[in-house]
Short mmCIF file of C-alpha atoms and ligand atoms in Angstrom, two decimals:
data_model
loop_
_atom_site.label_atom_id
_atom_site.label_comp_id
_atom_site.label_asym_id
_atom_site.label_seq_id
_atom_site.Cartn_x
_atom_site.Cartn_y
_atom_site.Cartn_z
CA UNK A 10 -22.64 -198.01 -4.26
CA UNK A 11 -19.13 -198.09 -2.82
CA UNK A 12 -19.22 -198.09 0.96
CA UNK A 13 -16.62 -198.25 3.73
CA UNK A 14 -17.50 -199.41 7.25
CA UNK A 15 -15.46 -198.06 10.15
CA UNK A 16 -15.97 -199.11 13.73
CA UNK A 17 -14.12 -200.69 16.65
CA UNK A 18 -13.97 -204.46 17.19
CA UNK A 19 -17.44 -205.67 18.11
CA UNK A 20 -19.25 -202.64 16.68
CA UNK A 21 -21.29 -204.95 14.45
CA UNK A 22 -19.59 -204.31 11.10
CA UNK A 23 -19.69 -207.95 10.00
CA UNK A 24 -23.23 -208.49 11.30
CA UNK A 25 -24.60 -205.42 9.54
CA UNK A 26 -22.58 -206.03 6.38
CA UNK A 27 -24.33 -209.37 5.83
CA UNK A 28 -27.75 -207.73 5.73
CA UNK A 29 -26.67 -204.63 3.81
CA UNK A 30 -24.98 -206.53 0.96
CA UNK A 31 -28.16 -208.58 0.50
CA UNK A 32 -30.38 -205.50 0.51
CA UNK A 33 -28.25 -203.42 -1.86
CA UNK A 34 -26.74 -206.31 -3.88
CA UNK A 35 -23.15 -205.43 -3.07
CA UNK A 36 -19.98 -207.49 -2.85
CA UNK A 37 -18.89 -207.97 0.78
CA UNK A 38 -15.15 -207.40 1.19
CA UNK A 39 -14.14 -208.26 4.75
CA UNK A 40 -10.37 -208.16 5.21
CA UNK A 41 -10.71 -210.00 8.54
CA UNK A 42 -12.59 -212.86 6.82
CA UNK A 43 -10.03 -212.94 3.99
CA UNK A 44 -7.13 -213.13 6.44
CA UNK A 45 -8.80 -215.84 8.55
CA UNK A 46 -9.49 -217.89 5.37
CA UNK A 47 -5.83 -217.50 4.33
CA UNK A 48 -4.71 -218.52 7.84
CA UNK A 49 -6.98 -221.58 7.85
CA UNK A 50 -5.72 -222.56 4.38
CA UNK A 51 -2.17 -222.21 5.77
CA UNK A 52 -1.02 -220.00 2.90
CA UNK A 53 2.18 -217.97 3.34
CA UNK A 54 0.18 -214.74 3.62
CA UNK A 55 -2.20 -216.34 6.13
CA UNK A 56 0.61 -217.56 8.33
CA UNK A 57 2.34 -214.19 8.28
CA UNK A 58 -0.95 -212.42 9.08
CA UNK A 59 -1.72 -214.75 11.99
CA UNK A 60 1.31 -213.52 13.91
CA UNK A 61 -0.29 -210.06 14.03
CA UNK A 62 -3.95 -211.11 14.36
CA UNK A 63 -3.29 -213.34 17.36
CA UNK A 64 -1.76 -210.35 19.18
CA UNK A 65 -4.56 -207.97 18.21
CA UNK A 66 -2.25 -205.91 16.02
CA UNK A 67 -2.89 -204.75 12.48
CA UNK A 68 -1.14 -206.68 9.74
CA UNK A 69 1.33 -204.63 7.65
CA UNK A 70 -0.24 -202.18 5.22
CA UNK A 71 1.53 -203.54 2.12
CA UNK A 72 0.18 -207.04 2.75
CA UNK A 73 -3.43 -205.95 3.13
CA UNK A 74 -3.28 -203.43 0.28
CA UNK A 75 -2.05 -206.19 -2.04
CA UNK A 76 -4.94 -208.46 -1.02
CA UNK A 77 -7.63 -205.83 -1.38
CA UNK A 78 -6.31 -204.42 -4.68
CA UNK A 79 -6.59 -207.87 -6.25
CA UNK A 80 -10.06 -208.37 -4.79
CA UNK A 81 -11.33 -205.02 -6.12
CA UNK A 82 -10.53 -206.16 -9.65
CA UNK A 83 -12.96 -209.10 -9.44
CA UNK A 84 -16.07 -208.70 -11.65
CA UNK A 85 -18.52 -208.82 -8.70
CA UNK A 86 -17.11 -205.50 -7.43
CA UNK A 87 -18.29 -203.62 -10.52
CA UNK A 88 -21.85 -203.37 -9.21
CA UNK A 89 -20.65 -201.93 -5.91
CA UNK A 90 -19.16 -203.20 -2.68
CA UNK A 91 -18.99 -202.80 1.04
CA UNK A 92 -15.49 -202.65 2.52
CA UNK A 93 -15.68 -204.15 6.02
CA UNK A 94 -12.44 -203.67 7.98
CA UNK A 95 -10.50 -201.80 5.29
CA UNK A 96 -9.01 -199.22 5.25
CA UNK A 97 -7.75 -199.15 8.83
CA UNK A 98 -4.80 -196.78 8.58
CA UNK A 99 -4.21 -193.48 6.82
CA UNK A 100 -1.71 -195.21 4.52
CA UNK A 101 -4.37 -197.79 3.52
CA UNK A 102 -6.91 -195.02 2.91
CA UNK A 103 -4.48 -193.06 0.74
CA UNK A 104 -3.69 -196.17 -1.26
CA UNK A 105 -7.41 -196.89 -1.73
CA UNK A 106 -8.07 -193.29 -2.79
CA UNK A 107 -5.31 -193.51 -5.40
CA UNK A 108 -6.64 -196.82 -6.78
CA UNK A 109 -10.22 -195.56 -6.95
CA UNK A 110 -9.24 -192.20 -8.44
CA UNK A 111 -7.29 -194.00 -11.19
CA UNK A 112 -10.41 -196.01 -12.02
CA UNK A 113 -12.78 -193.02 -11.77
CA UNK A 114 -14.77 -194.89 -9.12
CA UNK A 115 -14.68 -192.84 -5.88
CA UNK A 116 -16.29 -193.92 -2.62
CA UNK A 117 -19.91 -192.89 -2.04
CA UNK A 118 -19.93 -192.97 1.75
CA UNK A 119 -17.98 -193.96 4.84
CA UNK A 120 -20.26 -195.27 7.59
CA UNK A 121 -18.93 -195.15 11.14
CA UNK A 122 -20.69 -197.48 13.59
CA UNK A 123 -20.20 -196.00 17.06
CA UNK A 124 -20.48 -198.18 20.19
CA UNK A 125 -19.13 -197.50 23.73
CA UNK A 126 -16.22 -199.68 24.88
CA UNK A 127 -18.03 -201.49 27.72
CA UNK A 128 -20.60 -202.78 25.23
CA UNK A 129 -17.83 -203.95 22.85
CA UNK A 130 -16.29 -206.10 25.61
CA UNK A 131 -19.70 -207.52 26.47
CA UNK A 132 -20.40 -208.49 22.85
CA UNK A 133 -16.98 -209.97 22.12
CA UNK A 134 -16.86 -211.93 25.38
CA UNK A 135 -19.96 -213.77 24.21
CA UNK A 136 -18.57 -214.68 20.78
CA UNK A 137 -15.39 -216.73 21.39
CA UNK A 138 -13.30 -216.10 18.25
CA UNK A 139 -9.57 -216.87 18.67
CA UNK A 140 -8.75 -213.15 19.08
CA UNK A 141 -11.58 -212.48 21.56
CA UNK A 142 -9.59 -212.99 24.80
CA UNK A 143 -9.70 -209.84 26.99
CA UNK A 144 -5.99 -208.99 26.53
CA UNK A 145 -6.20 -209.31 22.74
CA UNK A 146 -9.45 -207.30 22.64
CA UNK A 147 -7.70 -204.55 24.61
CA UNK A 148 -4.89 -204.47 22.05
CA UNK A 149 -7.38 -204.42 19.15
CA UNK A 150 -9.03 -201.40 20.77
CA UNK A 151 -5.66 -199.66 21.14
CA UNK A 152 -4.97 -200.34 17.45
CA UNK A 153 -8.41 -198.93 16.60
CA UNK A 154 -7.91 -195.76 18.63
CA UNK A 155 -4.37 -195.08 17.48
CA UNK A 156 -4.41 -196.21 13.86
CA UNK A 157 -8.01 -196.28 12.63
CA UNK A 158 -9.80 -193.43 14.43
CA UNK A 159 -7.73 -190.82 12.53
CA UNK A 160 -9.65 -191.97 9.44
CA UNK A 161 -12.78 -190.32 10.83
CA UNK A 162 -11.13 -186.93 10.41
CA UNK A 163 -9.61 -187.97 7.07
CA UNK A 164 -12.98 -188.93 5.57
CA UNK A 165 -14.82 -186.16 7.43
CA UNK A 166 -12.69 -183.62 5.57
CA UNK A 167 -13.66 -185.31 2.29
CA UNK A 168 -17.33 -184.92 3.23
CA UNK A 169 -17.84 -188.69 3.09
CA UNK A 170 -18.42 -189.55 6.76
CA UNK A 171 -21.78 -190.51 8.26
CA UNK A 172 -21.90 -191.70 11.89
CA UNK A 173 -24.56 -194.15 13.04
CA UNK A 174 -25.36 -195.17 16.63
CA UNK A 175 -24.48 -198.89 16.93
CA UNK A 176 -26.32 -199.49 20.23
CA UNK A 177 -29.64 -201.32 20.17
CA UNK A 178 -30.83 -204.47 18.46
CA UNK A 179 -29.30 -205.69 15.19
CA UNK A 180 -32.53 -204.67 13.43
CA UNK A 181 -32.52 -201.18 14.95
CA UNK A 182 -28.94 -200.55 13.85
CA UNK A 183 -29.71 -201.93 10.39
CA UNK A 184 -32.67 -199.54 10.04
CA UNK A 185 -30.41 -196.59 10.93
CA UNK A 186 -27.79 -197.64 8.38
CA UNK A 187 -30.42 -198.16 5.71
CA UNK A 188 -31.97 -194.77 6.46
CA UNK A 189 -28.53 -193.14 6.09
CA UNK A 190 -27.91 -194.88 2.74
CA UNK A 191 -31.39 -194.13 1.42
CA UNK A 192 -30.96 -190.47 2.37
CA UNK A 193 -27.72 -190.36 0.34
CA UNK A 194 -29.38 -191.93 -2.67
CA UNK A 195 -32.06 -189.20 -2.79
P1 AP5 B 13 -11.71 -208.06 11.74
O1 AP5 B 13 -12.18 -209.41 11.42
O2 AP5 B 13 -12.04 -206.93 10.84
O3 AP5 B 13 -12.15 -207.79 13.24
P2 AP5 B 13 -12.61 -206.47 14.04
O4 AP5 B 13 -12.54 -205.18 13.33
O5 AP5 B 13 -11.87 -206.57 15.32
O6 AP5 B 13 -14.09 -206.66 14.10
P3 AP5 B 13 -14.98 -207.82 14.70
O7 AP5 B 13 -15.19 -208.87 13.68
O8 AP5 B 13 -14.52 -208.27 16.05
O9 AP5 B 13 -16.26 -206.96 14.97
P4 AP5 B 13 -17.41 -206.44 14.04
O10 AP5 B 13 -17.49 -204.96 14.13
O11 AP5 B 13 -17.36 -207.04 12.67
O12 AP5 B 13 -18.62 -207.01 14.86
P5 AP5 B 13 -19.48 -208.33 14.59
O13 AP5 B 13 -20.54 -208.03 13.60
O14 AP5 B 13 -18.55 -209.47 14.33
O15 AP5 B 13 -10.11 -208.06 11.91
C1 AP5 B 13 -9.45 -209.07 12.64
C2 AP5 B 13 -7.95 -208.85 12.57
O16 AP5 B 13 -7.52 -208.94 11.19
C3 AP5 B 13 -7.44 -207.48 13.02
O17 AP5 B 13 -7.24 -207.44 14.43
C4 AP5 B 13 -6.13 -207.36 12.23
O18 AP5 B 13 -5.10 -208.12 12.82
C5 AP5 B 13 -6.49 -208.01 10.90
N1 AP5 B 13 -6.98 -207.04 9.90
C6 AP5 B 13 -8.22 -207.04 9.31
N2 AP5 B 13 -8.32 -206.03 8.43
C7 AP5 B 13 -7.13 -205.37 8.47
C8 AP5 B 13 -6.62 -204.19 7.82
N3 AP5 B 13 -7.36 -203.51 6.92
N4 AP5 B 13 -5.35 -203.81 8.11
C9 AP5 B 13 -4.59 -204.48 8.99
N5 AP5 B 13 -5.02 -205.57 9.66
C10 AP5 B 13 -6.28 -206.02 9.40
O19 AP5 B 13 -20.16 -208.45 16.02
C11 AP5 B 13 -19.42 -208.82 17.17
C12 AP5 B 13 -20.33 -209.61 18.13
O20 AP5 B 13 -21.38 -208.75 18.57
C13 AP5 B 13 -21.01 -210.82 17.46
O21 AP5 B 13 -21.09 -211.86 18.38
C14 AP5 B 13 -22.41 -210.28 17.10
O22 AP5 B 13 -23.37 -211.30 17.09
C15 AP5 B 13 -22.66 -209.29 18.22
N6 AP5 B 13 -23.51 -208.16 17.80
C16 AP5 B 13 -23.46 -207.49 16.61
N7 AP5 B 13 -24.38 -206.50 16.59
C17 AP5 B 13 -25.00 -206.53 17.81
C18 AP5 B 13 -26.05 -205.75 18.41
N8 AP5 B 13 -26.62 -204.73 17.76
N9 AP5 B 13 -26.42 -206.07 19.66
C19 AP5 B 13 -25.83 -207.09 20.34
N10 AP5 B 13 -24.87 -207.88 19.82
C20 AP5 B 13 -24.45 -207.60 18.58
#
């Protein structure tokens, strides 16, 4: 299965991805995790990315497309993967579509996790990651609304979008996601 997660910061993408990749034996491709690892390793890419991440802005498309294209070629992706945090712009989605079409391996589903903004602030305030200060969270939400939300229409038109309510316990949300995936597999 080839799955994309879309949702605002704090929606629970990373949390749910951990359980889903175990259940369905998928590779977990989190662009946020990849960028934070590159930043911590002080690579050139990581240091460039940090300038954007610390402000709550998206890193440039060409940088992230390069990273993810290389990652998709790794052998563990052949059995399926969950893209967590990519694509986040129409340009990224078009690039992904072109790559997957060339390989004859289209996406199976795009799962949107929907959570109201006040709950996102509550969740992120309790986490304490470097980009979880209120001003940076606000900017991440602006980036989500302006650059990522248009993907809902983009994938909706392709008939790939399924929206899941992200409110409730981690287990409740997981059960909804699993039900959506099991329904697709029927
Ligand atoms: P990224 O790491 O992808 O961050 P994000 O999208 O802002 O998402 P978060 O990790 O904050 O939230 P999440 O939805 O994964 O929620 P989580 O499970 O952690 O990106 C970081 C930055 O990298 C971006 O700002 C950008 O600069 C850059 N970047 C990454 N990808 C990029 C791309 N493709 N293009 C350009 N730039 C890119 O949960 C959050 C908290 O809530 C946790 O504490 C968790 O325990 C809690 N929680 C989860 N579920 C529940 C629940 N059901 N109930 C209560 N609490 C819950």
